[in-house]
């Protein structure tokens, strides 16, 4: 065994046999890698692996940033699309009734032309009624007091001012309150409001049923009033000619401090809140006012 020294490290070489075995002592020496060479190669391999790993991390970071930017762009575009849809639908018929100019029905009276009158202007008593054609309590009031009110208006003792509201649309959804109110205003244009008003309440659907939202239903009921179902009436209903007027009337109701429909005022006194009120008592009060 021979020990050789190289670069401060010892390498032991074991030879088998002697000169007589076929290997001369003067033959070229066998080369071996020292420990330091192995260390250098190991460090180089580690650096290469680290470099590869860093490149992978950089690539992953680039992909992550690209995803974030892409997602941000999608969010911005989505928000822009939503804003665009909202802007595009602003002013359209969405149940708010605010689209278009305010067209006051023919013969409407009172502040801002929001009252639809029935009866003589010279009547000594005035009954102000706020109603919603989808309102069950309004139907109950009409069914109970209709004949008495007709008797008093026909006698010239009572004038009724009808104001239309759309609170059921707001509470239940739909557009039946508004559409029927617009149709009633269209009937007012041709002097048929009182008759159509009564027909609507006599044929009121259940509160959750938004049947009055359908023009076909409003035309069907208009056919029950002589001379009402005309091309002019149908055009007025289909175009929603008085929708903005209805919206204005409903806003007046909301800002008036009223608690619900119907609200019934006889000579400025709320008689609907009077639990003792009856058709006969209403008739008595109106007739007494007529006597002076």
Coordinates of N, CA and C in Angstrom, one line a residue, residues 104-108 116 182-196 222 225-237 242:
X104 N -101.7 65.3 -17.0 CA -102.9 65.4 -16.1 C -104.1 65.0 -16.8
X105 N -104.9 64.1 -16.3 CA -106.2 63.7 -16.9 C -107.1 64.9 -17.1
X106 N -107.9 64.8 -18.2 CA -108.9 65.8 -18.4 C -109.8 66.0 -17.3
X107 N -110.0 67.3 -16.9 CA -111.0 67.5 -15.8 C -110.5 67.3 -14.4
X108 N -109.2 66.9 -14.2 CA -108.7 66.7 -12.9 C -108.6 68.1 -12.2
X116 N -109.6 63.5 -9.0 CA -110.6 63.2 -10.0 C -112.0 63.3 -9.4
X182 N -103.6 54.2 -14.0 CA -103.5 54.9 -15.3 C -104.7 54.7 -16.1
X183 N -105.2 53.4 -16.1 CA -106.4 53.1 -16.9 C -107.6 54.0 -16.4
X184 N -107.7 54.1 -15.1 CA -108.8 55.0 -14.6 C -108.7 56.4 -15.0
X185 N -107.4 56.9 -15.1 CA -107.2 58.2 -15.6 C -107.5 58.4 -17.0
X186 N -107.2 57.3 -17.8 CA -107.6 57.3 -19.2 C -109.1 57.3 -19.4
X187 N -109.8 56.6 -18.5 CA -111.3 56.7 -18.5 C -111.8 58.1 -18.1
X188 N -111.1 58.8 -17.2 CA -111.4 60.2 -16.9 C -111.3 61.1 -18.1
X189 N -110.3 60.8 -19.0 CA -110.2 61.6 -20.2 C -111.4 61.6 -21.1
X190 N -112.2 60.5 -21.0 CA -113.4 60.5 -21.8 C -114.7 60.5 -21.0
X191 N -114.6 61.0 -19.7 CA -115.7 61.2 -18.9 C -116.3 59.9 -18.3
X192 N -115.5 58.8 -18.2 CA -116.0 57.5 -17.8 C -115.4 57.0 -16.5
X193 N -114.7 58.0 -15.7 CA -114.0 57.5 -14.6 C -114.9 56.9 -13.5
X194 N -116.0 57.5 -13.2 CA -116.8 57.0 -12.1 C -117.3 55.6 -12.4
X195 N -117.7 55.3 -13.6 CA -118.2 54.0 -13.9 C -117.1 53.0 -13.9
X196 N -116.0 53.3 -14.5 CA -114.8 52.4 -14.5 C -114.3 52.1 -13.1
X222 N -113.0 47.3 -19.1 CA -113.5 48.5 -19.8 C -114.7 48.2 -20.7
X225 N -118.2 49.0 -19.4 CA -118.6 50.4 -19.3 C -118.9 50.9 -20.8
X226 N -120.2 51.3 -21.0 CA -120.6 51.7 -22.3 C -119.7 52.8 -22.8
X227 N -119.2 52.6 -24.1 CA -118.5 53.6 -24.8 C -117.0 53.8 -24.3
X228 N -116.5 53.0 -23.4 CA -115.2 53.2 -22.9 C -114.1 52.5 -23.7
X229 N -114.4 51.3 -24.1 CA -113.4 50.4 -24.8 C -113.2 50.9 -26.3
X230 N -112.4 52.0 -26.4 CA -112.2 52.6 -27.7 C -110.7 52.5 -28.1
X231 N -110.4 52.7 -29.3 CA -108.9 52.8 -29.7 C -108.2 53.8 -28.9
X232 N -108.8 55.0 -28.6 CA -108.1 56.0 -27.9 C -107.8 55.6 -26.4
X233 N -108.8 54.9 -25.8 CA -108.6 54.4 -24.5 C -107.5 53.4 -24.4
X234 N -107.6 52.4 -25.4 CA -106.6 51.4 -25.4 C -105.2 51.9 -25.6
X235 N -105.0 52.9 -26.5 CA -103.7 53.5 -26.7 C -103.2 54.2 -25.4
X236 N -104.1 54.9 -24.7 CA -103.7 55.6 -23.5 C -103.3 54.6 -22.5
X237 N -103.9 53.4 -22.4 CA -103.5 52.4 -21.4 C -102.2 51.8 -21.8
X242 N -100.6 58.2 -18.4 CA -100.7 59.0 -17.1 C -99.9 58.3 -16.0

